[in-house]
Short mmCIF file of C-alpha atoms and ligand atoms in Angstrom, two decimals:
data_model
loop_
_atom_site.label_atom_id
_atom_site.label_comp_id
_atom_site.label_asym_id
_atom_site.label_seq_id
_atom_site.Cartn_x
_atom_site.Cartn_y
_atom_site.Cartn_z
CA UNK A 23 19.50 174.69 -39.26
CA UNK A 24 17.04 171.83 -38.94
CA UNK A 25 17.59 168.44 -40.53
CA UNK A 26 15.01 168.68 -43.34
CA UNK A 27 16.60 171.94 -44.51
CA UNK A 28 20.12 170.59 -44.13
CA UNK A 29 19.31 167.46 -46.12
CA UNK A 30 18.49 169.36 -49.32
CA UNK A 31 21.67 171.42 -49.39
CA UNK A 32 24.09 169.75 -51.84
CA UNK A 33 27.76 169.43 -51.03
CA UNK A 34 29.70 170.03 -54.23
CA UNK A 35 33.10 168.37 -53.86
CA UNK A 36 36.00 170.49 -55.08
CA UNK A 37 39.23 168.85 -56.22
CA UNK A 38 42.11 170.58 -54.52
CA UNK A 39 44.67 167.85 -55.17
CA UNK A 40 44.13 164.99 -57.60
CA UNK A 41 41.72 165.74 -60.42
CA UNK A 42 39.46 163.13 -62.04
CA UNK A 43 41.11 161.58 -65.09
CA UNK A 44 37.77 161.24 -66.92
CA UNK A 45 35.09 163.85 -67.42
CA UNK A 46 32.53 163.43 -64.61
CA UNK A 47 28.81 163.00 -65.30
CA UNK A 48 26.99 166.15 -64.21
CA UNK A 49 23.30 165.36 -63.80
CA UNK A 50 22.41 168.85 -62.55
CA UNK A 51 19.50 170.29 -64.53
CA UNK A 52 19.88 173.71 -62.90
CA UNK A 53 22.91 175.91 -62.14
CA UNK A 54 23.02 178.58 -59.46
CA UNK A 55 24.71 181.97 -59.42
CA UNK A 56 26.33 184.05 -56.73
CA UNK A 57 25.01 187.21 -58.38
CA UNK A 58 21.94 187.61 -60.59
CA UNK A 59 24.01 189.50 -63.16
CA UNK A 60 26.01 186.35 -63.88
CA UNK A 61 22.85 184.54 -65.00
CA UNK A 62 21.68 187.53 -67.06
CA UNK A 63 25.00 187.63 -68.91
CA UNK A 64 24.49 183.98 -69.89
CA UNK A 65 20.88 184.60 -70.97
CA UNK A 66 22.00 187.45 -73.22
CA UNK A 67 24.93 185.36 -74.44
CA UNK A 68 27.46 187.97 -73.28
CA UNK A 69 29.27 185.19 -71.42
CA UNK A 70 29.31 181.43 -71.73
CA UNK A 71 28.32 179.28 -68.79
CA UNK A 72 25.72 176.83 -67.57
CA UNK A 73 22.24 177.85 -66.54
CA UNK A 74 19.65 175.22 -67.45
CA UNK A 75 19.98 171.60 -68.59
CA UNK A 76 18.10 172.10 -71.87
CA UNK A 77 20.57 174.84 -72.84
CA UNK A 78 23.80 172.94 -72.22
CA UNK A 79 25.59 170.60 -69.83
CA UNK A 80 29.30 170.27 -68.90
CA UNK A 81 29.58 166.52 -69.70
CA UNK A 82 27.82 167.05 -73.02
CA UNK A 83 30.02 170.08 -73.69
CA UNK A 84 33.16 167.95 -73.22
CA UNK A 85 31.94 165.63 -75.97
CA UNK A 86 31.05 168.56 -78.23
CA UNK A 87 34.58 169.94 -77.90
CA UNK A 88 36.10 166.50 -78.46
CA UNK A 89 34.15 165.89 -81.67
CA UNK A 90 34.80 169.42 -82.97
CA UNK A 91 38.53 168.73 -82.52
CA UNK A 92 38.33 165.34 -84.22
CA UNK A 93 36.44 166.71 -87.23
CA UNK A 94 38.71 169.81 -87.39
CA UNK A 95 35.78 172.15 -86.72
CA UNK A 96 35.36 175.11 -84.38
CA UNK A 97 32.42 173.91 -82.37
CA UNK A 98 29.83 171.16 -81.92
CA UNK A 99 26.48 170.20 -80.45
CA UNK A 100 25.14 166.91 -79.08
CA UNK A 101 21.61 165.62 -79.52
CA UNK A 102 19.50 162.79 -78.13
CA UNK A 103 19.85 160.90 -81.46
CA UNK A 104 21.35 161.26 -84.91
CA UNK A 105 17.93 162.27 -86.25
CA UNK A 106 17.72 164.95 -83.54
CA UNK A 107 20.92 166.51 -84.89
CA UNK A 108 19.94 166.15 -88.54
CA UNK A 109 16.47 167.68 -88.14
CA UNK A 110 17.77 170.57 -86.00
CA UNK A 111 20.45 171.32 -88.61
CA UNK A 112 17.90 171.41 -91.43
CA UNK A 113 15.53 173.63 -89.45
CA UNK A 114 18.40 176.00 -88.64
CA UNK A 115 19.24 176.67 -92.29
CA UNK A 116 15.92 176.27 -94.13
CA UNK A 117 12.74 178.31 -93.98
CA UNK A 118 9.70 179.04 -96.14
CA UNK A 119 10.68 179.51 -99.79
CA UNK A 120 14.04 177.78 -99.22
CA UNK A 121 15.43 175.12 -101.57
CA UNK A 122 17.44 172.05 -100.75
CA UNK A 123 18.88 169.13 -102.64
CA UNK A 124 19.41 165.79 -100.95
CA UNK A 125 20.93 162.69 -102.46
CA UNK A 126 18.57 159.73 -102.72
CA UNK A 127 21.04 157.29 -101.16
CA UNK A 128 20.98 158.92 -97.69
CA UNK A 129 19.74 157.19 -94.53
CA UNK A 130 16.04 156.32 -94.96
CA UNK A 131 14.65 158.37 -92.07
CA UNK A 132 16.64 161.43 -93.15
CA UNK A 133 14.99 161.15 -96.56
CA UNK A 134 11.54 160.56 -94.99
CA UNK A 135 11.91 163.69 -92.86
CA UNK A 136 13.01 165.80 -95.82
CA UNK A 137 10.29 164.46 -98.14
CA UNK A 138 7.42 164.40 -95.64
CA UNK A 139 8.04 167.33 -93.27
CA UNK A 140 10.07 170.05 -94.98
CA UNK A 141 7.50 170.68 -97.75
CA UNK A 142 4.97 171.42 -94.96
CA UNK A 143 7.25 174.31 -93.94
CA UNK A 144 7.29 175.62 -97.52
CA UNK A 145 10.73 174.26 -98.40
CA UNK A 146 11.24 173.06 -101.97
CA UNK A 147 12.97 169.68 -102.14
CA UNK A 148 15.03 168.09 -104.90
CA UNK A 149 15.99 164.43 -104.52
CA UNK A 150 18.63 163.03 -106.88
CA UNK A 151 20.69 159.88 -106.99
CA UNK A 152 24.45 160.45 -106.88
CA UNK A 153 24.45 158.90 -110.36
CA UNK A 154 22.50 161.93 -111.64
CA UNK A 155 25.53 164.18 -111.35
CA UNK A 156 24.51 166.42 -114.28
CA UNK A 157 21.13 167.08 -112.68
CA UNK A 158 22.80 167.84 -109.34
CA UNK A 159 25.22 170.28 -111.00
CA UNK A 160 22.32 171.96 -112.81
CA UNK A 161 20.41 172.44 -109.54
CA UNK A 162 23.54 173.84 -107.90
CA UNK A 163 23.95 176.33 -110.76
CA UNK A 164 20.29 177.36 -110.46
CA UNK A 165 20.80 178.08 -106.75
CA UNK A 166 19.98 176.24 -103.53
CA UNK A 167 20.11 177.05 -99.83
CA UNK A 168 21.38 173.68 -98.74
CA UNK A 169 22.99 170.58 -100.21
CA UNK A 170 22.78 167.41 -98.11
CA UNK A 171 25.24 164.57 -98.72
CA UNK A 172 26.13 161.27 -97.10
CA UNK A 173 29.22 159.21 -97.93
CA UNK A 174 29.72 156.29 -97.99
CA UNK A 175 26.05 155.58 -98.53
CA UNK A 176 23.84 152.87 -97.14
CA UNK A 177 23.75 149.98 -98.12
CA UNK A 178 25.72 149.83 -101.39
CA UNK A 179 28.53 152.06 -100.06
CA UNK A 180 28.68 154.54 -102.91
CA UNK A 181 31.30 157.23 -102.29
CA UNK A 182 30.73 160.83 -103.34
CA UNK A 183 33.58 163.11 -104.35
CA UNK A 184 32.90 165.54 -101.49
CA UNK A 185 35.58 168.06 -102.50
CA UNK A 186 34.44 168.32 -106.08
CA UNK A 187 30.73 168.79 -105.35
CA UNK A 188 31.35 171.01 -102.31
CA UNK A 189 33.59 173.39 -104.26
CA UNK A 190 30.81 173.87 -106.84
CA UNK A 191 28.21 174.42 -104.11
CA UNK A 192 30.37 176.80 -102.08
CA UNK A 193 31.03 178.93 -105.17
CA UNK A 194 27.25 179.48 -105.26
CA UNK A 195 27.01 180.21 -101.52
CA UNK A 196 25.20 176.94 -100.75
CA UNK A 197 25.47 175.45 -97.26
CA UNK A 198 26.86 171.90 -97.48
CA UNK A 199 25.93 169.32 -94.84
CA UNK A 200 27.59 165.88 -94.82
CA UNK A 201 26.51 162.82 -92.82
CA UNK A 202 29.84 161.25 -91.84
CA UNK A 203 28.38 158.42 -89.71
CA UNK A 204 29.64 155.52 -91.86
CA UNK A 205 33.19 156.87 -92.27
CA UNK A 206 33.79 158.41 -88.80
CA UNK A 207 36.45 161.13 -88.48
CA UNK A 208 39.05 158.35 -88.41
CA UNK A 209 38.41 157.45 -92.05
CA UNK A 210 37.21 160.78 -93.47
CA UNK A 211 37.09 164.46 -92.48
CA UNK A 212 34.56 166.27 -94.71
CA UNK A 213 35.55 169.67 -93.28
CA UNK A 214 38.93 169.32 -94.98
CA UNK A 215 37.03 169.09 -98.29
CA UNK A 216 35.05 172.26 -97.55
CA UNK A 217 31.83 170.93 -95.99
CA UNK A 218 30.15 173.41 -93.60
CA UNK A 219 28.34 171.13 -91.19
CA UNK A 220 29.07 167.48 -90.42
CA UNK A 221 26.43 165.30 -88.77
CA UNK A 222 26.82 161.95 -87.02
CA UNK A 223 24.64 159.31 -85.52
CA UNK A 224 26.79 158.74 -82.42
CA UNK A 225 24.64 155.66 -81.80
CA UNK A 226 26.92 153.92 -84.32
CA UNK A 227 30.75 153.95 -84.37
CA UNK A 228 31.30 156.82 -81.92
CA UNK A 229 29.46 155.08 -79.07
CA UNK A 230 30.44 151.75 -80.59
CA UNK A 231 28.91 149.36 -78.06
CA UNK A 232 25.14 149.32 -78.82
CA UNK A 233 24.39 150.81 -75.42
CA UNK A 234 23.71 154.47 -76.12
CA UNK A 235 21.96 156.79 -78.58
CA UNK A 236 23.11 160.19 -79.70
CA UNK A 237 23.70 162.66 -82.47
CA UNK A 238 26.61 165.07 -82.93
CA UNK A 239 26.78 168.06 -85.26
CA UNK A 240 29.98 170.05 -85.83
CA UNK A 241 30.83 173.14 -87.87
CA UNK A 242 31.83 176.80 -87.58
CA UNK A 243 31.02 178.69 -84.37
CA UNK A 244 28.49 180.79 -86.30
CA UNK A 245 26.64 177.82 -87.82
CA UNK A 246 26.66 175.92 -84.54
CA UNK A 247 25.17 178.86 -82.65
CA UNK A 248 22.24 178.91 -85.13
CA UNK A 249 21.65 175.18 -84.59
CA UNK A 250 21.96 175.67 -80.82
CA UNK A 251 18.85 177.87 -80.82
CA UNK A 252 16.85 175.09 -82.51
CA UNK A 253 18.15 172.49 -80.03
CA UNK A 254 17.17 174.73 -77.14
CA UNK A 255 13.64 175.13 -78.53
CA UNK A 256 13.18 171.49 -79.63
CA UNK A 257 14.60 170.29 -76.33
CA UNK A 258 16.54 167.37 -77.78
CA UNK A 259 19.87 167.70 -75.99
CA UNK A 260 21.90 164.54 -75.28
CA UNK A 261 21.77 163.30 -71.70
CA UNK A 262 24.98 163.61 -69.63
CA UNK A 263 25.07 159.84 -69.12
CA UNK A 264 24.99 159.21 -72.90
CA UNK A 265 27.67 161.88 -73.39
CA UNK A 266 29.82 160.04 -70.83
CA UNK A 267 29.38 156.72 -72.67
CA UNK A 268 30.18 158.27 -76.04
CA UNK A 269 33.26 160.07 -74.64
CA UNK A 270 34.35 156.67 -73.34
CA UNK A 271 33.61 155.05 -76.72
CA UNK A 272 35.63 157.67 -78.61
CA UNK A 273 38.77 156.73 -76.66
CA UNK A 274 38.86 153.42 -78.54
CA UNK A 275 37.36 154.71 -81.81
CA UNK A 276 40.64 154.70 -83.75
CA UNK A 277 41.53 151.20 -82.54
CA UNK A 278 38.09 149.82 -83.34
CA UNK A 279 37.81 151.49 -86.74
CA UNK A 280 41.28 150.36 -87.79
CA UNK A 281 40.42 146.76 -86.88
CA UNK A 282 37.03 147.06 -88.63
CA UNK A 283 38.68 148.52 -91.77
CA UNK A 284 41.12 145.63 -91.83
CA UNK A 285 38.55 142.87 -91.21
CA UNK A 286 36.05 144.35 -93.71
CA UNK A 287 38.73 144.41 -96.41
CA UNK A 288 39.66 140.78 -95.71
CA UNK A 289 36.01 139.70 -95.74
CA UNK A 290 35.22 141.66 -98.92
CA UNK A 291 38.12 140.03 -100.79
CA UNK A 292 37.16 136.60 -99.50
CA UNK A 293 33.46 137.06 -100.34
CA UNK A 294 34.33 138.27 -103.84
CA UNK A 295 35.81 134.82 -104.55
CA UNK A 296 33.03 132.86 -102.82
CA UNK A 297 31.02 130.75 -105.31
CA UNK A 298 27.70 131.56 -103.61
CA UNK A 299 28.18 135.33 -103.80
CA UNK A 300 26.95 137.25 -106.84
CA UNK A 301 28.40 140.64 -105.99
CA UNK A 302 30.27 142.40 -103.20
CA UNK A 303 29.91 146.13 -102.48
CA UNK A 304 32.95 147.52 -100.66
CA UNK A 305 34.71 150.77 -101.62
CA UNK A 306 38.10 149.18 -100.94
CA UNK A 307 37.62 146.69 -103.80
CA UNK A 308 38.88 147.68 -107.22
CA UNK A 309 35.59 146.35 -108.63
CA UNK A 310 33.65 149.05 -106.75
CA UNK A 311 32.56 151.94 -109.02
CA UNK A 312 33.90 154.56 -106.56
CA UNK A 313 37.16 152.85 -105.61
CA UNK A 314 39.36 155.69 -106.95
CA UNK A 315 37.37 158.39 -105.16
CA UNK A 316 37.39 156.39 -101.93
CA UNK A 317 41.13 155.82 -102.19
CA UNK A 318 41.78 159.56 -102.52
CA UNK A 319 39.23 160.72 -99.97
CA UNK A 320 39.30 158.14 -97.17
CA UNK A 321 42.05 157.03 -94.83
CA UNK A 322 40.44 153.59 -94.51
CA UNK A 323 37.55 152.08 -96.47
CA UNK A 324 35.34 151.45 -93.43
CA UNK A 325 33.73 148.54 -91.66
CA UNK A 326 30.56 148.24 -93.74
CA UNK A 327 30.12 145.67 -96.53
CA UNK A 328 27.14 144.59 -98.61
CA UNK A 329 26.93 141.38 -100.61
CA UNK A 330 24.38 139.81 -102.88
CA UNK A 331 23.86 136.08 -102.43
CA UNK A 332 23.31 133.95 -105.53
CA UNK A 333 19.87 132.71 -104.41
CA UNK A 334 16.26 133.90 -104.07
CA UNK A 335 14.51 135.76 -101.23
CA UNK A 336 13.85 132.51 -99.31
CA UNK A 337 17.49 131.47 -99.66
CA UNK A 338 18.63 134.84 -98.29
CA UNK A 339 16.20 134.50 -95.35
CA UNK A 340 17.60 131.02 -94.69
CA UNK A 341 21.14 132.47 -94.73
CA UNK A 342 20.16 135.15 -92.20
CA UNK A 343 18.57 132.60 -89.86
CA UNK A 344 21.61 130.31 -90.13
CA UNK A 345 24.03 132.95 -88.83
CA UNK A 346 25.13 132.16 -85.30
CA UNK A 347 27.87 134.61 -84.38
CA UNK A 348 26.74 137.55 -86.51
CA UNK A 349 23.63 139.16 -85.00
CA UNK A 350 20.45 139.88 -86.92
CA UNK A 351 19.64 143.40 -85.83
CA UNK A 352 19.26 146.97 -87.05
CA UNK A 353 22.02 149.54 -86.54
CA UNK A 354 25.75 149.30 -87.24
CA UNK A 355 29.18 150.40 -86.10
CA UNK A 356 29.39 148.45 -82.85
CA UNK A 357 31.92 145.92 -81.58
CA UNK A 358 29.49 143.10 -82.50
CA UNK A 359 29.06 142.18 -86.18
CA UNK A 360 25.49 142.78 -87.34
CA UNK A 361 23.70 141.66 -90.52
CA UNK A 362 20.47 142.94 -91.99
CA UNK A 363 18.53 142.66 -95.26
CA UNK A 364 17.98 146.32 -96.28
CA UNK A 365 15.16 145.51 -98.77
CA UNK A 366 13.00 144.43 -95.82
CA UNK A 367 14.39 146.66 -93.06
CA UNK A 368 16.15 150.02 -93.55
CA UNK A 369 14.98 150.51 -97.15
CA UNK A 370 11.55 148.81 -96.93
CA UNK A 371 9.74 152.07 -97.76
CA UNK A 372 11.42 152.58 -101.14
CA UNK A 373 9.38 151.61 -104.19
CA UNK A 374 10.31 148.41 -106.08
CA UNK A 375 11.79 150.51 -108.90
CA UNK A 376 13.85 152.65 -106.51
CA UNK A 377 15.22 149.55 -104.78
CA UNK A 378 16.12 148.02 -108.13
CA UNK A 379 17.88 151.17 -109.27
CA UNK A 380 19.90 151.35 -106.06
CA UNK A 381 20.84 147.65 -106.26
CA UNK A 382 18.86 146.79 -103.11
CA UNK A 383 17.69 143.28 -103.99
CA UNK A 384 15.92 140.83 -101.68
CA UNK A 385 19.17 138.83 -101.58
CA UNK A 386 21.39 141.76 -100.57
CA UNK A 387 22.90 141.47 -97.10
CA UNK A 388 24.41 144.47 -95.30
CA UNK A 389 27.13 143.53 -92.84
CA UNK A 390 28.51 145.82 -90.16
CA UNK A 391 31.83 144.23 -89.31
CA UNK A 392 32.66 144.15 -85.61
CA UNK A 393 35.92 143.48 -83.81
CA UNK A 394 35.65 139.66 -83.60
CA UNK A 395 38.44 137.56 -85.12
CA UNK A 396 37.86 137.68 -88.86
CA UNK A 397 38.32 133.90 -89.18
CA UNK A 398 35.32 133.37 -86.89
CA UNK A 399 33.26 135.72 -89.06
CA UNK A 400 34.28 133.86 -92.24
CA UNK A 401 33.37 130.55 -90.64
CA UNK A 402 29.93 131.84 -89.61
CA UNK A 403 29.18 133.22 -93.10
CA UNK A 404 30.57 130.15 -94.88
CA UNK A 405 28.47 127.77 -92.77
CA UNK A 406 25.32 129.87 -93.23
CA UNK A 407 25.89 129.87 -97.02
CA UNK A 408 26.31 126.06 -97.23
CA UNK A 409 22.68 125.03 -97.71
CA UNK A 410 21.49 128.19 -99.44
N1 PLP B 514 22.66 158.72 -90.37
C1 PLP B 514 22.97 157.46 -90.71
C2 PLP B 514 23.94 157.22 -91.80
C3 PLP B 514 22.37 156.39 -90.04
O1 PLP B 514 22.69 155.13 -90.40
C4 PLP B 514 21.43 156.65 -89.01
C5 PLP B 514 20.78 155.55 -88.28
O2 PLP B 514 20.86 154.40 -88.65
C6 PLP B 514 21.13 157.98 -88.70
C7 PLP B 514 21.77 158.99 -89.39
C8 PLP B 514 20.14 158.32 -87.63
O3 PLP B 514 20.71 158.15 -86.37
P1 PLP B 514 19.89 157.78 -85.05
O4 PLP B 514 19.30 156.42 -85.24
O5 PLP B 514 20.94 157.86 -83.97
O6 PLP B 514 18.84 158.82 -84.90
#
């Protein structure tokens, strides 16, 4: 064999003794077969296996199995972003003439997709605040194809009684999807309350280090195989490198989340007594409207806090610019603490009335608590509040 031929033949190292302790990254986009029949069996889904990188990938599959286990589900799928997973899930279960209800407090881009794109496909949309529980129950009784929830919500951390609403929906045969990004499976497992499909932005707590993007969807084998078809056609599978990073992140998820739960609780209690703070939103505080639900439903209250500063919009901007340790950035759930002003960032597209109704004032700060020492975080906030 001549050198140019030899050079393109891969050597695939087998592990006879000593196996890798972590899941390797498999960049292969194509998989070969000893016999053609083996490939045909995969195409016709008679057997599972790898064939083409847009269909599935072993590193990605390891993460799917890991997350399915953690959320107590049968199977899972990984996507290139949280939105990739959310949109594929909605396309899998909704078609022309279908009806869905989504709560108004969900992540902004989820709501934009539902409001702007699904009606183009002939899907009827109902959007209700979690406060409009009677309206939600009425819509459930009238019949829906899908109910989409998120809990805790962004940025005021409202907590929905998932079991209660899911039981009503399931009795009517409605598919229930829950975005569990804020809680993570460490703090909440919606499947145990009857939810069908659980979606995550893995960009947040699961990855946990602000260095990767991804989405993960878990549910029954049957539901996941329907969503798999959409992922295959949309082509938005997670890359093996991102799957590797998220698998790595998940190893410390429980440790990080426990620390974040603890620090967020300390900060919330401290902020509640701070003379420059008008209101604190944290489901672990007895003053929070959903404290009792959160206590029953969640193992920890999470690492997200929102607080309203007793000032005007300029004062809040001054506070943001005075922070030194806490970063001003979008996103959440990482080891670094991050602050943002939702009225101008994540929720900028809501009308003035909608923002007012949801408590999203120009002085509201959303804080994603990281794993720094909580005393350093207090010092940073206290100093930034001084001249406000
Ligand atoms: N769900 C929630 C609760 C989010 O906060 C986000 C992003 O901020 C998403 C979904 C979308 O995830 P991604 O940005 O990974 O597409």
